[in-house]
């Protein structure tokens, strides 16, 4: 099968290689000419036989919208566009409508696997009409892990990215739980080998997971994480998960708290904690620490 792939960063570049290893033809385009197979989107489209399939792996929002706008004028009826980035599901509905006017199909694909996907495969959550999804099955099979799992046609347009959004919200909460447990273990005097405690959890416990394995990897590289600053960025998907929960009146206390914890990580001197310290001093005479 032929595929055009736009965006050859850490994810896109590895996806191109994995699809090629499965025997398919991939024509890749990136703004970085050192990794790009062609010089422009026009050239990419010209090198594909109709009906064409073009997979987009660029940042959500303005970048994705710009690529969709260009492809809308370059592709023909019967072609299909796949958005494999981390777009908001409501954008999928918009893009499907815009492309549909020109007779171009649209599929949204939530992709999970990160830098490990080249060797391990990518988990794929796909949304779109059955006819468009089935056409892409050879590519999905090339990208997914070996075995029966790792791929799902989640529903209509938007379902793939919505599912990936919820996946990332769960990921937030799981990482926060590991982080809180690690900090508590580091704090007490009785535990003097926190890294090995984490390692011991990798077998035979109910909290073993790939995230736990990655935590052990990180502790092997920097046992007490002294080289890192306590700052964590959040992707749009964590926020969108909480917003969707509000819209549907679904309680998500753990995921919401994990998102807010990332906000707290950006404060060197938390204004909220200043007020809490002041109040504790006022009602209980508790000591406060001044900056001086």
mmCIF file of C-alpha atoms in Angstrom:
data_model
loop_
_atom_site.group_PDB
_atom_site.id
_atom_site.type_symbol
_atom_site.label_atom_id
_atom_site.label_comp_id
_atom_site.label_asym_id
_atom_site.label_seq_id
_atom_site.Cartn_x
_atom_site.Cartn_y
_atom_site.Cartn_z
ATOM 1 C CA UNK A 1 0.000 0.000 0.000
ATOM 2 C CA UNK A 2 1.085 3.608 -0.626
ATOM 3 C CA UNK A 3 0.916 6.259 2.062
ATOM 4 C CA UNK A 4 1.832 9.918 2.293
ATOM 5 C CA UNK A 5 3.037 10.902 5.760
ATOM 6 C CA UNK A 6 3.265 14.542 6.821
ATOM 7 C CA UNK A 7 5.346 15.300 9.922
ATOM 8 C CA UNK A 8 8.484 13.245 10.509
ATOM 9 C CA UNK A 9 9.358 14.104 14.099
ATOM 10 C CA UNK A 10 9.991 11.569 16.865
ATOM 11 C CA UNK A 11 6.669 9.814 16.281
ATOM 12 C CA UNK A 12 6.190 10.374 12.565
ATOM 13 C CA UNK A 13 9.721 9.404 11.599
ATOM 14 C CA UNK A 14 9.530 6.115 13.481
ATOM 15 C CA UNK A 15 6.083 5.393 12.087
ATOM 16 C CA UNK A 16 7.419 5.845 8.552
ATOM 17 C CA UNK A 17 10.149 3.302 9.270
ATOM 18 C CA UNK A 18 7.778 0.763 10.857
ATOM 19 C CA UNK A 19 5.338 0.970 7.933
ATOM 20 C CA UNK A 20 8.187 0.535 5.460
ATOM 21 C CA UNK A 21 9.456 -2.504 7.349
ATOM 22 C CA UNK A 22 6.026 -4.051 6.769
ATOM 23 C CA UNK A 23 6.538 -3.725 3.018
ATOM 24 C CA UNK A 24 4.508 -0.620 2.258
ATOM 25 C CA UNK A 25 5.564 2.500 0.354
ATOM 26 C CA UNK A 26 5.736 5.713 2.384
ATOM 27 C CA UNK A 27 6.370 9.154 0.922
ATOM 28 C CA UNK A 28 7.234 11.465 3.811
ATOM 29 C CA UNK A 29 7.176 15.246 4.011
ATOM 30 C CA UNK A 30 8.582 17.446 6.749
ATOM 31 C CA UNK A 31 9.629 21.088 6.912
ATOM 32 C CA UNK A 32 13.093 19.779 7.809
ATOM 33 C CA UNK A 33 14.614 18.886 4.410
ATOM 34 C CA UNK A 34 17.127 16.541 6.041
ATOM 35 C CA UNK A 35 14.406 14.008 6.892
ATOM 36 C CA UNK A 36 11.907 14.743 4.123
ATOM 37 C CA UNK A 37 11.458 12.543 1.034
ATOM 38 C CA UNK A 38 9.929 15.370 -1.001
ATOM 39 C CA UNK A 39 10.198 19.149 -1.079
ATOM 40 C CA UNK A 40 6.519 20.046 -0.798
ATOM 41 C CA UNK A 41 3.013 18.751 -0.167
ATOM 42 C CA UNK A 42 2.339 19.139 -3.878
ATOM 43 C CA UNK A 43 5.198 16.773 -4.686
ATOM 44 C CA UNK A 44 4.001 14.308 -2.057
ATOM 45 C CA UNK A 45 0.524 14.181 -3.603
ATOM 46 C CA UNK A 46 1.969 13.829 -7.110
ATOM 47 C CA UNK A 47 3.954 10.744 -6.089
ATOM 48 C CA UNK A 48 0.887 8.875 -4.794
ATOM 49 C CA UNK A 49 -1.481 6.865 -6.974
ATOM 50 C CA UNK A 50 -5.205 7.491 -6.651
ATOM 51 C CA UNK A 51 -7.076 6.865 -4.469
ATOM 52 C CA UNK A 52 -4.518 8.484 -2.180
ATOM 53 C CA UNK A 53 -4.115 8.205 1.572
ATOM 54 C CA UNK A 54 -2.298 10.964 3.452
ATOM 55 C CA UNK A 55 -1.526 10.620 7.178
ATOM 56 C CA UNK A 56 -0.931 13.859 9.119
ATOM 57 C CA UNK A 57 1.360 13.856 12.194
ATOM 58 C CA UNK A 58 1.748 17.532 13.115
ATOM 59 C CA UNK A 59 0.869 19.489 16.295
ATOM 60 C CA UNK A 60 -2.800 19.945 17.084
ATOM 61 C CA UNK A 61 -4.589 23.182 16.357
ATOM 62 C CA UNK A 62 -3.276 25.738 13.889
ATOM 63 C CA UNK A 63 -0.637 23.446 12.352
ATOM 64 C CA UNK A 64 -3.117 20.645 11.664
ATOM 65 C CA UNK A 65 -5.715 23.067 10.336
ATOM 66 C CA UNK A 66 -3.149 24.535 7.938
ATOM 67 C CA UNK A 67 -2.255 21.107 6.542
ATOM 68 C CA UNK A 68 -5.931 20.146 6.166
ATOM 69 C CA UNK A 69 -6.576 23.397 4.293
ATOM 70 C CA UNK A 70 -3.725 22.659 1.883
ATOM 71 C CA UNK A 71 -4.708 19.039 1.330
ATOM 72 C CA UNK A 72 -8.302 20.057 0.672
ATOM 73 C CA UNK A 73 -7.097 21.820 -2.487
ATOM 74 C CA UNK A 74 -4.507 19.214 -3.508
ATOM 75 C CA UNK A 75 -6.416 15.940 -3.112
ATOM 76 C CA UNK A 76 -9.253 14.512 -5.187
ATOM 77 C CA UNK A 77 -12.610 12.851 -4.475
ATOM 78 C CA UNK A 78 -12.031 9.329 -3.171
ATOM 79 C CA UNK A 79 -8.807 10.217 -1.356
ATOM 80 C CA UNK A 80 -8.541 9.924 2.430
ATOM 81 C CA UNK A 81 -6.859 12.056 5.103
ATOM 82 C CA UNK A 82 -5.854 10.566 8.473
ATOM 83 C CA UNK A 83 -5.127 12.859 11.419
ATOM 84 C CA UNK A 84 -2.828 10.878 13.707
ATOM 85 C CA UNK A 85 -1.806 13.807 15.901
ATOM 86 C CA UNK A 86 -3.336 14.794 19.229
ATOM 87 C CA UNK A 87 -6.167 16.908 17.854
ATOM 88 C CA UNK A 88 -9.253 17.734 19.878
ATOM 89 C CA UNK A 89 -12.165 15.515 18.823
ATOM 90 C CA UNK A 90 -14.317 18.546 17.985
ATOM 91 C CA UNK A 91 -11.710 19.568 15.393
ATOM 92 C CA UNK A 92 -12.130 16.139 13.776
ATOM 93 C CA UNK A 93 -15.793 16.806 13.139
ATOM 94 C CA UNK A 94 -14.896 20.142 11.537
ATOM 95 C CA UNK A 95 -12.151 18.652 9.368
ATOM 96 C CA UNK A 96 -14.345 15.752 8.245
ATOM 97 C CA UNK A 97 -17.034 18.204 7.146
ATOM 98 C CA UNK A 98 -14.553 20.457 5.307
ATOM 99 C CA UNK A 99 -12.963 17.556 3.435
ATOM 100 C CA UNK A 100 -16.277 15.807 2.855
ATOM 101 C CA UNK A 101 -17.511 18.729 0.739
ATOM 102 C CA UNK A 102 -14.706 17.836 -1.708
ATOM 103 C CA UNK A 103 -15.488 14.108 -1.550
ATOM 104 C CA UNK A 104 -12.373 13.407 0.559
ATOM 105 C CA UNK A 105 -12.668 10.915 3.417
ATOM 106 C CA UNK A 106 -11.411 11.607 6.931
ATOM 107 C CA UNK A 107 -10.226 9.306 9.727
ATOM 108 C CA UNK A 108 -8.947 10.330 13.145
ATOM 109 C CA UNK A 109 -6.382 8.086 14.808
ATOM 110 C CA UNK A 110 -5.250 8.394 18.403
ATOM 111 C CA UNK A 111 -1.720 6.995 18.482
ATOM 112 C CA UNK A 112 0.109 5.857 21.623
ATOM 113 C CA UNK A 113 3.587 4.409 21.801
ATOM 114 C CA UNK A 114 6.013 7.303 21.933
ATOM 115 C CA UNK A 115 9.665 6.691 21.129
ATOM 116 C CA UNK A 116 9.211 2.954 21.823
ATOM 117 C CA UNK A 117 6.657 2.473 19.065
ATOM 118 C CA UNK A 118 9.118 1.649 16.296
ATOM 119 C CA UNK A 119 10.074 -1.643 17.949
ATOM 120 C CA UNK A 120 7.033 -2.363 20.128
ATOM 121 C CA UNK A 121 4.262 -1.082 17.883
ATOM 122 C CA UNK A 122 1.673 1.649 18.398
ATOM 123 C CA UNK A 123 -1.698 1.379 20.094
ATOM 124 C CA UNK A 124 -4.276 2.813 17.687
ATOM 125 C CA UNK A 125 -7.718 4.199 18.515
ATOM 126 C CA UNK A 126 -9.525 5.041 15.279
ATOM 127 C CA UNK A 127 -12.644 7.012 14.441
ATOM 128 C CA UNK A 128 -14.406 7.358 11.110
ATOM 129 C CA UNK A 129 -16.757 5.781 8.600
ATOM 130 C CA UNK A 130 -16.328 2.054 8.086
ATOM 131 C CA UNK A 131 -15.499 2.386 4.389
ATOM 132 C CA UNK A 132 -12.595 4.767 5.079
ATOM 133 C CA UNK A 133 -11.280 2.811 8.054
ATOM 134 C CA UNK A 134 -11.300 -0.510 6.194
ATOM 135 C CA UNK A 135 -9.234 0.965 3.357
ATOM 136 C CA UNK A 136 -6.524 1.816 5.862
ATOM 137 C CA UNK A 137 -6.430 -1.593 7.531
ATOM 138 C CA UNK A 138 -3.029 -2.600 6.023
ATOM 139 C CA UNK A 139 -1.411 0.488 7.560
ATOM 140 C CA UNK A 140 -3.053 -0.090 10.931
ATOM 141 C CA UNK A 141 -1.823 -3.688 10.897
ATOM 142 C CA UNK A 142 1.713 -2.484 10.136
ATOM 143 C CA UNK A 143 1.711 0.005 12.994
ATOM 144 C CA UNK A 144 -0.018 -1.956 15.761
ATOM 145 C CA UNK A 145 1.810 -4.355 18.107
ATOM 146 C CA UNK A 146 1.898 -8.024 17.221
ATOM 147 C CA UNK A 147 -1.026 -10.044 18.554
ATOM 148 C CA UNK A 148 -4.763 -9.455 18.863
ATOM 149 C CA UNK A 149 -4.676 -6.190 20.826
ATOM 150 C CA UNK A 150 -3.529 -2.628 20.271
ATOM 151 C CA UNK A 151 -6.082 -1.538 17.655
ATOM 152 C CA UNK A 152 -9.732 -0.521 17.870
ATOM 153 C CA UNK A 153 -12.228 1.127 15.554
ATOM 154 C CA UNK A 154 -13.700 3.142 18.407
ATOM 155 C CA UNK A 155 -16.626 4.683 16.540
ATOM 156 C CA UNK A 156 -17.520 7.544 14.248
ATOM 157 C CA UNK A 157 -15.368 10.585 13.450
ATOM 158 C CA UNK A 158 -13.857 11.996 16.658
ATOM 159 C CA UNK A 159 -14.051 8.714 18.578
ATOM 160 C CA UNK A 160 -10.371 7.922 18.037
ATOM 161 C CA UNK A 161 -9.072 11.171 19.441
ATOM 162 C CA UNK A 162 -11.664 11.189 22.234
ATOM 163 C CA UNK A 163 -10.488 7.716 23.284
ATOM 164 C CA UNK A 164 -6.842 8.799 23.153
ATOM 165 C CA UNK A 165 -7.712 11.875 25.220
ATOM 166 C CA UNK A 166 -9.239 9.714 27.957
ATOM 167 C CA UNK A 167 -6.213 7.381 27.722
ATOM 168 C CA UNK A 168 -3.938 10.354 28.405
ATOM 169 C CA UNK A 169 -6.106 11.502 31.300
ATOM 170 C CA UNK A 170 -5.741 8.071 32.907
ATOM 171 C CA UNK A 171 -1.999 8.283 32.225
ATOM 172 C CA UNK A 172 -1.876 11.594 34.141
ATOM 173 C CA UNK A 173 -3.486 10.013 37.208
ATOM 174 C CA UNK A 174 -1.284 6.900 37.123
ATOM 175 C CA UNK A 175 1.899 8.955 36.864
ATOM 176 C CA UNK A 176 0.764 11.190 39.716
ATOM 177 C CA UNK A 177 0.140 8.165 41.959
ATOM 178 C CA UNK A 178 3.624 6.764 41.285
ATOM 179 C CA UNK A 179 5.138 10.213 41.882
ATOM 180 C CA UNK A 180 3.358 10.693 45.210
ATOM 181 C CA UNK A 181 4.342 7.239 46.422
ATOM 182 C CA UNK A 182 7.963 7.829 45.398
ATOM 183 C CA UNK A 183 8.118 11.146 47.274
ATOM 184 C CA UNK A 184 6.686 9.593 50.455
ATOM 185 C CA UNK A 185 9.172 6.712 50.320
ATOM 186 C CA UNK A 186 12.055 9.159 49.843
ATOM 187 C CA UNK A 187 10.873 11.195 52.828
ATOM 188 C CA UNK A 188 10.919 8.550 55.565
ATOM 189 C CA UNK A 189 14.091 7.483 57.356
ATOM 190 C CA UNK A 190 13.235 3.793 57.524
ATOM 191 C CA UNK A 191 13.342 3.180 53.763
ATOM 192 C CA UNK A 192 16.873 3.528 52.464
ATOM 193 C CA UNK A 193 16.542 1.853 49.047
ATOM 194 C CA UNK A 194 13.573 3.451 47.309
ATOM 195 C CA UNK A 195 14.726 2.522 43.830
ATOM 196 C CA UNK A 196 14.769 -1.191 44.708
ATOM 197 C CA UNK A 197 11.338 -0.919 46.312
ATOM 198 C CA UNK A 198 10.029 0.350 42.980
ATOM 199 C CA UNK A 199 11.899 -2.423 41.187
ATOM 200 C CA UNK A 200 10.378 -5.054 43.488
ATOM 201 C CA UNK A 201 6.912 -3.929 42.413
ATOM 202 C CA UNK A 202 7.595 -4.892 38.785
ATOM 203 C CA UNK A 203 6.663 -8.535 39.406
ATOM 204 C CA UNK A 204 3.744 -10.038 41.287
ATOM 205 C CA UNK A 205 2.003 -6.815 42.346
ATOM 206 C CA UNK A 206 -1.285 -5.290 41.229
ATOM 207 C CA UNK A 207 0.394 -1.945 40.442
ATOM 208 C CA UNK A 208 2.941 -3.302 37.957
ATOM 209 C CA UNK A 209 2.776 -1.549 34.592
ATOM 210 C CA UNK A 210 4.873 -0.186 31.756
ATOM 211 C CA UNK A 211 4.855 3.195 33.504
ATOM 212 C CA UNK A 212 6.347 1.519 36.570
ATOM 213 C CA UNK A 213 9.041 -0.029 34.356
ATOM 214 C CA UNK A 214 9.826 3.420 32.966
ATOM 215 C CA UNK A 215 9.982 4.844 36.498
ATOM 216 C CA UNK A 216 12.594 2.213 37.392
ATOM 217 C CA UNK A 217 14.527 3.121 34.234
ATOM 218 C CA UNK A 218 14.532 6.759 35.314
ATOM 219 C CA UNK A 219 15.710 5.875 38.831
ATOM 220 C CA UNK A 220 18.496 3.726 37.370
ATOM 221 C CA UNK A 221 19.712 6.775 35.462
ATOM 222 C CA UNK A 222 19.356 9.195 38.401
ATOM 223 C CA UNK A 223 18.569 7.363 41.655
ATOM 224 C CA UNK A 224 17.115 10.319 43.562
ATOM 225 C CA UNK A 225 16.155 12.405 40.493
ATOM 226 C CA UNK A 226 18.487 15.171 41.644
ATOM 227 C CA UNK A 227 19.306 16.177 38.079
ATOM 228 C CA UNK A 228 15.694 17.101 37.306
ATOM 229 C CA UNK A 229 13.707 20.217 38.085
ATOM 230 C CA UNK A 230 10.254 19.586 39.574
ATOM 231 C CA UNK A 231 8.397 20.981 36.564
ATOM 232 C CA UNK A 232 5.937 19.075 34.373
ATOM 233 C CA UNK A 233 4.193 20.458 31.306
ATOM 234 C CA UNK A 234 0.644 19.372 30.480
ATOM 235 C CA UNK A 235 -0.683 18.518 27.046
ATOM 236 C CA UNK A 236 -4.013 19.838 25.874
ATOM 237 C CA UNK A 237 -5.507 16.396 26.295
ATOM 238 C CA UNK A 238 -5.390 16.459 30.088
ATOM 239 C CA UNK A 239 -7.365 19.697 30.132
ATOM 240 C CA UNK A 240 -9.784 18.472 27.465
ATOM 241 C CA UNK A 241 -10.473 15.329 29.495
ATOM 242 C CA UNK A 242 -11.479 17.406 32.522
ATOM 243 C CA UNK A 243 -13.559 19.747 30.352
ATOM 244 C CA UNK A 244 -15.383 16.782 28.790
ATOM 245 C CA UNK A 245 -16.052 15.369 32.258
ATOM 246 C CA UNK A 246 -17.641 18.677 33.288
ATOM 247 C CA UNK A 247 -19.741 18.763 30.115
ATOM 248 C CA UNK A 248 -21.044 15.234 30.783
ATOM 249 C CA UNK A 249 -21.246 15.520 34.598
ATOM 250 C CA UNK A 250 -18.805 12.646 35.082
ATOM 251 C CA UNK A 251 -16.715 12.876 38.301
ATOM 252 C CA UNK A 252 -12.969 12.575 37.617
ATOM 253 C CA UNK A 253 -11.345 13.472 40.958
ATOM 254 C CA UNK A 254 -8.052 11.617 40.398
ATOM 255 C CA UNK A 255 -7.468 12.825 36.846
ATOM 256 C CA UNK A 256 -8.458 16.395 37.734
ATOM 257 C CA UNK A 257 -6.152 16.447 40.765
ATOM 258 C CA UNK A 258 -3.255 15.140 38.663
ATOM 259 C CA UNK A 259 -3.773 17.958 36.153
ATOM 260 C CA UNK A 260 -3.812 20.579 38.905
ATOM 261 C CA UNK A 261 -0.663 19.053 40.403
ATOM 262 C CA UNK A 262 1.131 19.894 37.153
ATOM 263 C CA UNK A 263 0.016 23.491 37.473
ATOM 264 C CA UNK A 264 1.509 23.566 40.975
ATOM 265 C CA UNK A 265 4.830 22.312 39.592
ATOM 266 C CA UNK A 266 5.273 25.594 37.730
ATOM 267 C CA UNK A 267 5.307 27.683 40.861
ATOM 268 C CA UNK A 268 8.631 28.232 42.561
ATOM 269 C CA UNK A 269 6.860 29.967 45.430
ATOM 270 C CA UNK A 270 3.182 29.005 45.542
ATOM 271 C CA UNK A 271 0.841 31.959 46.214
ATOM 272 C CA UNK A 272 -1.756 29.535 47.604
ATOM 273 C CA UNK A 273 0.701 28.173 50.122
ATOM 274 C CA UNK A 274 1.466 31.717 51.243
ATOM 275 C CA UNK A 275 -2.182 32.200 52.159
ATOM 276 C CA UNK A 276 -2.360 28.810 53.876
ATOM 277 C CA UNK A 277 0.786 29.602 55.894
ATOM 278 C CA UNK A 278 -0.645 33.004 56.839
ATOM 279 C CA UNK A 279 -3.958 31.520 57.969
ATOM 280 C CA UNK A 280 -2.252 28.800 60.036
ATOM 281 C CA UNK A 281 -0.230 31.513 61.728
ATOM 282 C CA UNK A 282 -3.321 33.633 62.382
ATOM 283 C CA UNK A 283 -5.577 30.986 63.907
ATOM 284 C CA UNK A 284 -3.023 28.728 65.520
ATOM 285 C CA UNK A 285 0.135 30.746 65.936
ATOM 286 C CA UNK A 286 1.979 28.313 63.677
ATOM 287 C CA UNK A 287 5.413 29.438 62.577
ATOM 288 C CA UNK A 288 5.858 30.945 59.123
ATOM 289 C CA UNK A 289 8.997 31.148 57.011
ATOM 290 C CA UNK A 290 9.977 34.478 55.498
ATOM 291 C CA UNK A 291 11.932 34.790 52.264
ATOM 292 C CA UNK A 292 14.714 36.564 54.140
#
